[in-house]
Coordinates of C-alpha atoms and ligand atoms in Angstrom, one line a residue:
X1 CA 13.3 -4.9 32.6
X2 CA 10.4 -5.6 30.3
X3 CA 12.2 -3.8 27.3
X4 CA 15.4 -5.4 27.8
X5 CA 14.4 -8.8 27.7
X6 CA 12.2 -8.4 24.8
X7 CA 15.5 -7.0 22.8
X8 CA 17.5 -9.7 23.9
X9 CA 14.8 -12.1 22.4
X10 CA 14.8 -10.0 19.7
X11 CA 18.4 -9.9 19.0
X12 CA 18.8 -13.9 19.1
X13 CA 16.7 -14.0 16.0
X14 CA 18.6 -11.8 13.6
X15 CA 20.9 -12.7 11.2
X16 CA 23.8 -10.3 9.2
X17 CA 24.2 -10.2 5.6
X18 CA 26.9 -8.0 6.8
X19 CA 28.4 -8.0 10.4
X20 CA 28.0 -4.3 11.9
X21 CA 31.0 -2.8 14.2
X22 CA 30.9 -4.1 17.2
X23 CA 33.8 -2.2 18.4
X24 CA 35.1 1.3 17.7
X25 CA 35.6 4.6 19.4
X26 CA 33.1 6.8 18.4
X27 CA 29.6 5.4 18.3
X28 CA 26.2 7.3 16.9
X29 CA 22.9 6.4 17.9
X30 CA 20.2 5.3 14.6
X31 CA 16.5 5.4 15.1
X32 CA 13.7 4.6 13.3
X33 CA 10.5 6.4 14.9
X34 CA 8.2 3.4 15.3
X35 CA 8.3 0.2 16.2
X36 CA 10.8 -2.5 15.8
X37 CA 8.6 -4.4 13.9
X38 CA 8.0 -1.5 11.6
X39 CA 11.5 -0.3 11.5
X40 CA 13.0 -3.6 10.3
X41 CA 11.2 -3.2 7.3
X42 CA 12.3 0.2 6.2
X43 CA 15.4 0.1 3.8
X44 CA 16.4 3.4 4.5
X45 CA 16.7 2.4 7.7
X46 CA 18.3 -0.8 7.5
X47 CA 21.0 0.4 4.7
X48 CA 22.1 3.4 6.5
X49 CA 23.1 1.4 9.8
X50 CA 25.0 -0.9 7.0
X51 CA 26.8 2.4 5.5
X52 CA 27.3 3.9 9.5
X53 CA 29.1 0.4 10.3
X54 CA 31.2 0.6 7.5
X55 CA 32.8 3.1 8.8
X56 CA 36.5 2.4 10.4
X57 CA 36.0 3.2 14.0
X58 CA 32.7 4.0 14.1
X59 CA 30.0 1.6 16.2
X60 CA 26.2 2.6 15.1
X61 CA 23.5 1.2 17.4
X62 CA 20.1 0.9 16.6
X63 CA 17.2 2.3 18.5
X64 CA 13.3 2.9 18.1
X65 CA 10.0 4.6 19.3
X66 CA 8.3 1.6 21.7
X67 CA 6.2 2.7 24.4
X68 CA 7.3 0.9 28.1
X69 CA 10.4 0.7 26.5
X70 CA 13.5 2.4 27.7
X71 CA 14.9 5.3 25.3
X72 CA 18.2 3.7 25.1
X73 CA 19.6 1.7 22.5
X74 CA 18.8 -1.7 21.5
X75 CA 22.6 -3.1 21.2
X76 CA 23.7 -2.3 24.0
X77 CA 20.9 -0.4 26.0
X78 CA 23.3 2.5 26.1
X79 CA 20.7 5.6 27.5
X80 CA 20.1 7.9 23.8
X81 CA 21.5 10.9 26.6
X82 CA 25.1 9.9 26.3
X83 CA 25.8 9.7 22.7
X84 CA 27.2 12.6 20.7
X85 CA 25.2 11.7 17.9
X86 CA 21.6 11.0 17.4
X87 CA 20.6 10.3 13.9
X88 CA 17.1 9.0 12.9
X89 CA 15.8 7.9 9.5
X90 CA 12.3 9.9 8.8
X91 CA 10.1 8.1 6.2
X92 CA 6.8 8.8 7.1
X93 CA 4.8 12.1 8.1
X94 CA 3.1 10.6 11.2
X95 CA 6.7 9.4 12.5
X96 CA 7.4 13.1 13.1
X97 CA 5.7 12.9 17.0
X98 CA 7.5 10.2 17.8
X99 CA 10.5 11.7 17.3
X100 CA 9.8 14.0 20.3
X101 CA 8.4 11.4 22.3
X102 CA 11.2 9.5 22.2
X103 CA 13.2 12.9 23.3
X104 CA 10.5 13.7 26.2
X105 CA 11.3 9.7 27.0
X106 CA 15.2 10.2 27.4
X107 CA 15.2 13.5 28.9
X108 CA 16.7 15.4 26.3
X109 CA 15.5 18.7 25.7
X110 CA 13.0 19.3 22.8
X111 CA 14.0 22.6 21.7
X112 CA 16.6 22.7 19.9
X113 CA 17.7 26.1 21.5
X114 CA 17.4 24.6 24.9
X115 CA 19.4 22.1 24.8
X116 CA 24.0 22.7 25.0
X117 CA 27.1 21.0 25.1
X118 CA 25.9 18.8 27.4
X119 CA 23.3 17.0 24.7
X120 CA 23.9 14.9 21.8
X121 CA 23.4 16.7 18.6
X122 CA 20.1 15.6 16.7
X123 CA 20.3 14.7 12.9
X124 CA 17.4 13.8 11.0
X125 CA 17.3 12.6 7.5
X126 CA 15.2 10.2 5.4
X127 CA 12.4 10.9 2.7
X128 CA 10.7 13.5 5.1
X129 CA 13.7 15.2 5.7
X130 CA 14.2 16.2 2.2
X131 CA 10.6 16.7 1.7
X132 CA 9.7 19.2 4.5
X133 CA 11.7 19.6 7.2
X134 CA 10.3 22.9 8.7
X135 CA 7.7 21.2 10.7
X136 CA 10.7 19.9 12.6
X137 CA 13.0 22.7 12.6
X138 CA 12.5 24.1 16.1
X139 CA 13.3 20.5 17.5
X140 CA 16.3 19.5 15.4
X141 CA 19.7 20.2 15.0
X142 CA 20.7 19.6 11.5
X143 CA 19.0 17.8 8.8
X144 CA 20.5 15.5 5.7
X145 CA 19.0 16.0 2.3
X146 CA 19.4 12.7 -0.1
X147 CA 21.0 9.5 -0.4
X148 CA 23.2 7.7 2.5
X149 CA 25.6 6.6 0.1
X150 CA 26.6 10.5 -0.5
X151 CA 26.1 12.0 3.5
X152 CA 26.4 9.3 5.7
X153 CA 30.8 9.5 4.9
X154 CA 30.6 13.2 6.3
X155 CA 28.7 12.7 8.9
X156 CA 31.2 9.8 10.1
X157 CA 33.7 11.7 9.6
X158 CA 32.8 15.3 11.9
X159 CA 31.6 12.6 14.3
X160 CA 35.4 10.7 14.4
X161 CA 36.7 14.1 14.7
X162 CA 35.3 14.8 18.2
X163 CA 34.2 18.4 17.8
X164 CA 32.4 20.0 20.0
X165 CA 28.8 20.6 19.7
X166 CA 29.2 24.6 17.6
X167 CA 32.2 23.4 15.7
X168 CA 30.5 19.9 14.5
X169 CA 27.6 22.0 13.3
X170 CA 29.6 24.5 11.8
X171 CA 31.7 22.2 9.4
X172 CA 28.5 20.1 9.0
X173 CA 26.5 23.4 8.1
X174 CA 29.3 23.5 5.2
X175 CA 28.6 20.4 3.5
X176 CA 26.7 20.0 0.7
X177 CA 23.1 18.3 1.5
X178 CA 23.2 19.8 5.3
X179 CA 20.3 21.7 6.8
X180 CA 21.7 23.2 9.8
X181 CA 18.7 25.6 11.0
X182 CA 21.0 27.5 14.0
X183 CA 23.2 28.8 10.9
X184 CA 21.3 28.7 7.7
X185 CA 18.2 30.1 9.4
X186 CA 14.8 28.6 9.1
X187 CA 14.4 28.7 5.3
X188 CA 18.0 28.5 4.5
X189 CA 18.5 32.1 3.8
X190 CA 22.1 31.6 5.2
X191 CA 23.3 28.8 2.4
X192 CA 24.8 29.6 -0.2
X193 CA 22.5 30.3 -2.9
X194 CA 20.0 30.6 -0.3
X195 CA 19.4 26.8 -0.4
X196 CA 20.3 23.5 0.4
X197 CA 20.7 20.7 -2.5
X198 CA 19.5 17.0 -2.3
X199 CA 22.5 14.4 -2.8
X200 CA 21.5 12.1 -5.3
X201 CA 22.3 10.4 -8.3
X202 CA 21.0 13.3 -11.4
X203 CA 22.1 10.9 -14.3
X204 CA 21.9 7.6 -15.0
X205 CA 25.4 7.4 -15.9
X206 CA 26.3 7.8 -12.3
X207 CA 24.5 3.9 -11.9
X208 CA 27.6 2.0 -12.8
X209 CA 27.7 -1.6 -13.4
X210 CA 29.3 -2.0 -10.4
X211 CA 27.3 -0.5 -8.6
X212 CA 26.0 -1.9 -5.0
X213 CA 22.5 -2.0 -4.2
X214 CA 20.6 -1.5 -1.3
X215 CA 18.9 -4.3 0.5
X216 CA 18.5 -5.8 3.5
X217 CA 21.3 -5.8 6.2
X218 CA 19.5 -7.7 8.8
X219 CA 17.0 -10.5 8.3
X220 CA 14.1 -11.1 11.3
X221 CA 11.4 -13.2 11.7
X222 CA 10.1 -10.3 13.7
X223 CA 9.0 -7.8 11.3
X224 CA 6.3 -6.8 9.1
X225 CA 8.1 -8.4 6.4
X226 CA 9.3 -11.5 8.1
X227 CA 12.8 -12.7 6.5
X228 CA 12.3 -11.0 3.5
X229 CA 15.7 -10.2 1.6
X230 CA 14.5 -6.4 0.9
X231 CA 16.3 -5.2 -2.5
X232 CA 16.0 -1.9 -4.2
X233 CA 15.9 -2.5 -7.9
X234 CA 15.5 1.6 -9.0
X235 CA 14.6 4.9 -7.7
X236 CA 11.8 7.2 -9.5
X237 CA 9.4 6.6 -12.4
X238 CA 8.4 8.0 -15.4
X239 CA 5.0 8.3 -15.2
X240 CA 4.7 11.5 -13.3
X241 CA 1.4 11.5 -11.9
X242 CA 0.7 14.8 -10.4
X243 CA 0.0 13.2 -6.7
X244 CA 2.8 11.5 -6.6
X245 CA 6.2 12.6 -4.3
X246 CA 8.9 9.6 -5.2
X247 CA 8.3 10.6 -8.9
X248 CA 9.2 14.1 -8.5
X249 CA 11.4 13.8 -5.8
X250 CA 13.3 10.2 -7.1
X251 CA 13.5 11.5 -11.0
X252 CA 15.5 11.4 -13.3
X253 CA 14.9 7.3 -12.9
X254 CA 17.7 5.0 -12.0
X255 CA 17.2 1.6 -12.6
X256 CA 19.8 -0.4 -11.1
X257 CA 22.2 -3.3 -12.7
X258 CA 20.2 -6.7 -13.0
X259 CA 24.0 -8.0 -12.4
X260 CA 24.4 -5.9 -9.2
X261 CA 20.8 -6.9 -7.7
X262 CA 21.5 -10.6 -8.6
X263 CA 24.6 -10.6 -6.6
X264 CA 22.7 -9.1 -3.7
X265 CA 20.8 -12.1 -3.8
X266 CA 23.1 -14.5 -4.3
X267 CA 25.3 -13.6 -1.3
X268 CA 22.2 -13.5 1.0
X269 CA 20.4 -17.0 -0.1
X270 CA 22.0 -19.0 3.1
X271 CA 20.0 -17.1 4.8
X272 CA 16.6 -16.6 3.3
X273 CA 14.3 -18.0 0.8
X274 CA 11.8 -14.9 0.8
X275 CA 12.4 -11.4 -1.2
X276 CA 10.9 -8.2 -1.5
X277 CA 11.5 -5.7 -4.7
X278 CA 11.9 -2.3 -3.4
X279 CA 11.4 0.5 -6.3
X280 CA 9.0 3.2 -7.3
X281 CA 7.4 1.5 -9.9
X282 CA 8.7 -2.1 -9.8
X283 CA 8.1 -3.6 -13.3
X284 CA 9.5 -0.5 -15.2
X285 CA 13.1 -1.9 -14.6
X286 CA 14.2 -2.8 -18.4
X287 CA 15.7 -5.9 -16.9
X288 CA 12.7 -7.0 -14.5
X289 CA 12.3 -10.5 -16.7
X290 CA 16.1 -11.4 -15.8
X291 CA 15.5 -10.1 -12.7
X292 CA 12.4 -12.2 -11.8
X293 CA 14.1 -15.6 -13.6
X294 CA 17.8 -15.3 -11.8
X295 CA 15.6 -14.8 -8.4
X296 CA 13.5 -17.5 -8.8
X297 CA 16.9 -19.9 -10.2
X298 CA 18.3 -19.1 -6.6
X299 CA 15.5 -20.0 -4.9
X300 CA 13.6 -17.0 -3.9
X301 CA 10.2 -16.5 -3.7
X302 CA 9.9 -13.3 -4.5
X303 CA 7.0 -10.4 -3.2
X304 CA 6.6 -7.1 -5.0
X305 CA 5.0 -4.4 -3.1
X306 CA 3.1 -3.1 -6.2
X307 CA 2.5 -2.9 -9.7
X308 CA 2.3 -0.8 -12.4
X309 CA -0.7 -1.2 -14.2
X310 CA 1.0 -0.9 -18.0
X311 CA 3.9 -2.7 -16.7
X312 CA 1.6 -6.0 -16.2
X313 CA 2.7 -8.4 -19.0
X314 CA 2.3 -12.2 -19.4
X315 CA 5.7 -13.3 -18.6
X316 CA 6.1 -11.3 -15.0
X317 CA 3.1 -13.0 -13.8
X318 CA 4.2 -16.5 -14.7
X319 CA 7.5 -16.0 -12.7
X320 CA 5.4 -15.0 -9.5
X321 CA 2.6 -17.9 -10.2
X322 CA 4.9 -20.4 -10.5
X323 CA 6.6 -19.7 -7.5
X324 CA 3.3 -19.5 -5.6
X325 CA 2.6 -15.9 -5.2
X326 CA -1.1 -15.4 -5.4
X327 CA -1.4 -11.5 -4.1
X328 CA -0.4 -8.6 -6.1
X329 CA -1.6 -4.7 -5.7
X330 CA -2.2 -2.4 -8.3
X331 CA -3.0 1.6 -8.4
X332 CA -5.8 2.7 -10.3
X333 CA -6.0 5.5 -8.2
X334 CA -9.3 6.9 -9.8
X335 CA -12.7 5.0 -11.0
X336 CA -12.4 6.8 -14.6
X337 CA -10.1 7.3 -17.2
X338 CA -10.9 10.8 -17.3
X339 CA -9.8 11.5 -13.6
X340 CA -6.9 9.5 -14.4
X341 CA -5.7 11.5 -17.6
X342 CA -6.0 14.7 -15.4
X343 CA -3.7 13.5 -12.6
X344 CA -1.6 12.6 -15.1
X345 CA -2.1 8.6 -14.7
X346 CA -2.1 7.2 -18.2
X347 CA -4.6 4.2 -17.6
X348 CA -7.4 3.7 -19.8
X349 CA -10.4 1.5 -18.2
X350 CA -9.9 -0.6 -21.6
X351 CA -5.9 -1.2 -20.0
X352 CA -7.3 -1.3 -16.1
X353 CA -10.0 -4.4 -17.6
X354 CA -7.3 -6.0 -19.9
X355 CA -4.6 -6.2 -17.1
X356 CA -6.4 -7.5 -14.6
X357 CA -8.0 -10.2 -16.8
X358 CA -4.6 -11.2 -17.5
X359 CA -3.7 -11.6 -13.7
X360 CA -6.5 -13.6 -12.9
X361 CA -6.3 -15.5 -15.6
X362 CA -2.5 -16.3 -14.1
X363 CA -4.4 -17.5 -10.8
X364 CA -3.9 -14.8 -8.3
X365 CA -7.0 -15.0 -5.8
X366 CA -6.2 -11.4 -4.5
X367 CA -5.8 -7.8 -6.1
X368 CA -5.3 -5.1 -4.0
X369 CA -6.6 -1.8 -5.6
X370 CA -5.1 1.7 -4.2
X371 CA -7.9 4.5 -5.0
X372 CA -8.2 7.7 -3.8
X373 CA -11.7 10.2 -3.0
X374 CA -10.8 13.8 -2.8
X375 CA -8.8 14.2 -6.0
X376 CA -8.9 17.7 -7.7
X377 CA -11.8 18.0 -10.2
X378 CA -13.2 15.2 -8.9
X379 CA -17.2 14.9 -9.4
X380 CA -20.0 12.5 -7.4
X381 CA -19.8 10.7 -10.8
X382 CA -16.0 9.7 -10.7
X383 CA -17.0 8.4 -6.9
X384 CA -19.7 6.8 -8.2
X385 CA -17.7 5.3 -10.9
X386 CA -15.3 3.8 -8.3
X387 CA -18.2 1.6 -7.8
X388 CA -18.7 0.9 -11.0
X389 CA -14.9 0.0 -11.7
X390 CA -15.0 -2.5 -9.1
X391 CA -17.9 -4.2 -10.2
X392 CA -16.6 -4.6 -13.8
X393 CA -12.9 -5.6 -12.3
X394 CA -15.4 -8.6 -9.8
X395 CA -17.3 -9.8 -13.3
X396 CA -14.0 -10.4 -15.0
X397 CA -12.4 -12.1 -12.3
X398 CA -15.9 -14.3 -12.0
X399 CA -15.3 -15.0 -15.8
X400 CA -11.4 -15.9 -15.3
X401 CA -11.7 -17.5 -11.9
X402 CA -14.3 -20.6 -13.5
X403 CA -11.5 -22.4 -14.7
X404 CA -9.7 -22.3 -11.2
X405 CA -12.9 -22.9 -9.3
X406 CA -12.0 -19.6 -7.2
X407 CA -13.1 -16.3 -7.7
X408 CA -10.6 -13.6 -6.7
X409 CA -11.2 -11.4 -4.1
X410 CA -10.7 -7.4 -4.9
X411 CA -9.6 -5.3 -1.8
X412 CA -10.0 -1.5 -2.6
X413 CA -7.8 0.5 -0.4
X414 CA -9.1 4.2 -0.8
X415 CA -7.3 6.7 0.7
X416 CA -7.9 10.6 0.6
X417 CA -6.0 12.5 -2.1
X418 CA -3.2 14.4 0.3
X419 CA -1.5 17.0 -1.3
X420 CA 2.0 16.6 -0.9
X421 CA 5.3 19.2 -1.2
X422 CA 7.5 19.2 -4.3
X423 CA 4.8 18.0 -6.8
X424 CA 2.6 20.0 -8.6
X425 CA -0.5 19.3 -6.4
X426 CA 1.3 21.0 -3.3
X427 CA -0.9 24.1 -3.5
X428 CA -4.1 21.8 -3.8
X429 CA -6.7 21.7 -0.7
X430 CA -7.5 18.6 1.0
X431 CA -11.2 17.9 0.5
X432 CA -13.5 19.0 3.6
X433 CA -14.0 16.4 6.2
X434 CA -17.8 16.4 5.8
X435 CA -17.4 15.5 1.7
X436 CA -14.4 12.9 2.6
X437 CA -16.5 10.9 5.1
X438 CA -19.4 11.1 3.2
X439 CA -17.4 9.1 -0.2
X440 CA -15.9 7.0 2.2
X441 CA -19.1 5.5 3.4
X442 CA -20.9 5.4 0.0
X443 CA -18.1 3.4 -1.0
X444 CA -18.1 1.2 1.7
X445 CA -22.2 0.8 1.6
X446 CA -21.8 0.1 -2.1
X447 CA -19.1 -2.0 -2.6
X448 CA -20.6 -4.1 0.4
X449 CA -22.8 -5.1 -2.1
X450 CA -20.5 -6.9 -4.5
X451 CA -19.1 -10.5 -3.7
X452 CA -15.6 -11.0 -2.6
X453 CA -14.3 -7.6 -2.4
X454 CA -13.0 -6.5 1.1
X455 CA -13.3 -2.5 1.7
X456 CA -10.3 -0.5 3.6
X457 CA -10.5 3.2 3.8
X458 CA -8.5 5.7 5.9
X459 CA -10.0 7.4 8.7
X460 CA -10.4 11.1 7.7
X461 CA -8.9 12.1 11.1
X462 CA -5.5 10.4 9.9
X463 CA -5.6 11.9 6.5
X464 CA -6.3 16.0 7.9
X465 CA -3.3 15.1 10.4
X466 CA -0.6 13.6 7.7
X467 CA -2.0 16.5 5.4
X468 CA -0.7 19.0 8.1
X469 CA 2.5 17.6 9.0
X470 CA 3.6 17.3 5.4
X471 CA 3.0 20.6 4.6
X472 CA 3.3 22.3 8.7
X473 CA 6.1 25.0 9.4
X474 CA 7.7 25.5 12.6
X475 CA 4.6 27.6 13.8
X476 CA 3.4 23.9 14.5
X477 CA 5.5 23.6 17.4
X478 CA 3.1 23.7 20.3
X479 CA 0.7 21.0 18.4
X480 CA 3.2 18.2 18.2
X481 CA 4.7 19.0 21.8
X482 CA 1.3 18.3 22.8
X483 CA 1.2 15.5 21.0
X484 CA 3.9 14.1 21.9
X485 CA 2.7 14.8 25.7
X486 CA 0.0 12.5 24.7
X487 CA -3.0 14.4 24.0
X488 CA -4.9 12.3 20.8
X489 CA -5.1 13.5 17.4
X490 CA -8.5 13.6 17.6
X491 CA -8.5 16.3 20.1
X492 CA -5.9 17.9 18.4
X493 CA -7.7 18.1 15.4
X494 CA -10.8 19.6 17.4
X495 CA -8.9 21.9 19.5
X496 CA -6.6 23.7 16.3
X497 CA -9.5 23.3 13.5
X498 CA -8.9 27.0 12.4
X499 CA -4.5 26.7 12.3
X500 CA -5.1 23.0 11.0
X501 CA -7.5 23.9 8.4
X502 CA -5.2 27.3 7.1
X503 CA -2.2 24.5 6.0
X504 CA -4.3 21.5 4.8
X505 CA -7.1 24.2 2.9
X506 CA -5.2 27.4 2.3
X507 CA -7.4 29.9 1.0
X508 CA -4.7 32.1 -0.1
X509 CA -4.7 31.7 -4.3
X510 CA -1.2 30.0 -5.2
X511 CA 1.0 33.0 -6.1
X512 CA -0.3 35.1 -3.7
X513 CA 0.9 33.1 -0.9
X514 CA 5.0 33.3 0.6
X515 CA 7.0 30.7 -0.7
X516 CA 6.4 27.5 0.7
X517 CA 8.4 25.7 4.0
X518 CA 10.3 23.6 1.6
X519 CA 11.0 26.1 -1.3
X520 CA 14.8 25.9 -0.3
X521 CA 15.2 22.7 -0.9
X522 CA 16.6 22.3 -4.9
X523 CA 17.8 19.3 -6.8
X524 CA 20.4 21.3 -8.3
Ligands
SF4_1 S1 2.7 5.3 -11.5 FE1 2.8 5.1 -9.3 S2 5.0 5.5 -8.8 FE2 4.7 6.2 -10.9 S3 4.3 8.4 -10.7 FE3 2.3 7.4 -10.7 S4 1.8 7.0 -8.5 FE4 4.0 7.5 -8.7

């Protein structure tokens, strides 16, 4: 079998900075819905099949969504049908269809209603789970709400008790961080309180100095992120812009131990050179210089997947030059400061021109820019100004890149502002499609017309459909079943304009409208 053999490949290339289970009694199935590829280089993912393993007695197997591949998992190629447990780590919007597909693919039943005693309970959890989990309520059994560390050790534990199917919902149902539709009812009206609280860290006090940190359990060749030691430095930022989920979901901050993150490292360096810095806003850590110096003393060559723009100083760019990194990405977000000071993104164009002179005049022949089009308040001049911005950020890397004989190429990255739950933009509209496509090709037109700067912009079609499933209810049932039956997104999108356009555009003034999907879900 095609899928089998490819796994077995797979499986001779990874190596453990922490030998899973191999044997125990009870065993609970872990997917990530996407590829391997893509999977392997999700955190999350990785750290909660390290947490799962921990567990005396307990064997977790990995699994994930793969078209021509069996639904079984990819340990032992055990079908998903006979475990008692399937769990899956949710981390992005446009994972939610594959969920089902990979349901549809081991003939389980999708509804959660139609399926018994004689199917494994389904557990989702992962950043979507705590953002909206309504849009997957009529499919799910029970949802976790915040950090493995606090809910994977019940979980384990229900599961070593072998309860049946009622009971094991029941006590589960009783936990804090639980979402257990069948008893709390669709918008938790059942728990106590009437909702359901995140588990997570509320202080930094509860960061210890002891503390472990996340990274990587398995390293691959075979994914996105080939090798890389993934570490997770902190959680949250300060900033606050108004877009952005991790900062209102993720705050207050935690910043991790430079101590704890170093000994990460340390034990992993047999078996990898590479890094990766996972965090909301990577150079806020207080410690980031240590951090940077003790990686690059063992050895590492170290990748960070963004930076913050005030955060860019002198002596974080040297580490990463002199170690050969040459790329780094940066989120302006919006071509003006004015747009940025009303989505709360405290960047002046003086700081935007100043930083990025600085990083090319460290030698990096690449900066990524994340923008958006779409943004509320936004004018045709703050599009136009994108342009402009650009152009400016080109000359100076011109001017900076003489003395390397290399000018730096700029790769804008604009994506369409989507309002997402839990920040104060929930409530916002996503632009119309016509407006959105139009910016989108002014923008590529016009920054076609500057040297060595390489457009990327999301299809509009992709942005209306992650708009809907982050903010969806269960009345979206019917949509992702045909989804998952295969019918494109594109047709989707044509077919259910009108019930598509009442979540990603309400019309109903905020206020007005009933509470939101999510408006259970509370942080205290
Ligand atoms: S700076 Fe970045 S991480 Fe911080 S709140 Fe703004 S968008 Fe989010």
């Amino acid at each position: 079998m095609r899928g089998t053999t490819r796994r077995r490949d797979l499986a001779a290339l990874e190596r453990f900075t922490e030998e899973p289970n191999r044997y125990g009694a009870y065993r609970i199935a872990l997917g990530f819905p996407n590829s391997y590829e893509i999977g392997m280089s999700n955190l999350g993912f990785q750290w909660v099949y390290r947490l799962f393993n921990r567990v005396p007695d307990v064997v977790c197997e990995r699994f994930f969504s793969e078209e021509d591949e069996p639904a079984s998992t990819f340990e032992t190629a055990t079908p998903l049908s006979e475990f008692g447990l399937i769990a899956w780590s949710l981390s992005w919007e446009m994972d939610v269809v594959n969920i089902l597909r990979t349901l549809r693919a081991a003939g389980i039943p999708l509804s959660r209603e139609a399926r018994d005693e004689r199917h494994p309970v389904l557990l989702v959890g992962g950043d979507i789970a705590r953002m909206n989990p309504a849009v997957l309520v009529p499919f799910v059994d029970a949802f976790a709400l915040g950090d493995g560390e606090r809910l994977v050790p019940g979980i384990a534990d229900l599961a070593k008790r072998g309860l049946d199917r009622d009971s094991f919902l029941r006590e589960l149902a009783a936990l804090p961080g639980f979402f257990v539709p069948a008893l709390h009812g669709p918008r938790a009206e059942g728990a106590e309180s009437s909702k359901v609280v995140i588990q997570q860290p509320m202080s930094r006090k509860e960061i210890r100095p002891d503390f472990e940190v996340p990274h990587s359990t398995i390293l691959t060749p075979s994914t996105e992120l080939a090798d890389k030691l993934l570490i997770e430095i902190s959680r949250g930022c300060t900033e606050m812009c108004r877009f952005c989920w991790a900062a209102y979901a993720m705050a207050p901050v935690k910043q991790y131990p430079a101590s704890s993150i170093l000994d990460a490292a340390r034990a992993a360096r047999p078996l990898t050179d590479r890094t990766g810095l996972i965090a909301t806003a990577v150079c806020d850590h207080p410690q980031i210089i240590e951090i940077l110096e003790g990686l690059a003393a063992l050895g590492y060559h170290i990748a960070l997947s963004s930076i913050k723009i005030d955060a860019i100083e002198a002596p974080i760019l040297e580490v990463l030059s002199r170690q050969g990194e040459r790329a780094l990405a940066i989120a302006p977000e919006a071509g003006n400061e004015r747009l940025r000071r009303h989505v709360n993104k405290k960047v002046s164009d003086a700081m935007l021109r100043e930083k990025a002179r600085l990083v090319f005049a460290h030698g990096f022949t690449r900066l990524k820019l994340y923008l958006q089009v779409g943004l509320p308040s936004e004018t045709d001049d703050d599009v136009h100004d994108i342009v402009r911005t650009v152009a400016d950020l080109h000359e100076i890397a011109v001017a900076e890149g003489r003395r390397f004989g290399r000018v730096a190429e700029l790769v804008p990255s604009v994506n369409p502002f989507i309002p997402k739950p839990h920040t104060p933009y929930e409530d916002e509209s996503l632009a119309d499609d016509a407006s959105l496509k139009e910016k989108l090709a002014y923008l590529q037109r016009e920054l076609a017309r500057i040297g060595n700067v390489v457009f990327r912009g999301m299809p509009v079609g992709e942005a209306v459909w992650e708009a809907y499933l982050a903010k969806a209810d269960e009345s979206a049932a019917d949509i992702l079943e045909e989804a998952a039956a295969g019918t494109p997104v594109r047709r989707l999108l044509k077919t259910h304009r009108g019930r598509i356009d009442a979540v990603v555009r309400p019309e109903v003034a905020a206020g007005a409208a009933a509470p939101a999907p999510w408006s259970f879900i509370s942080k205290r």
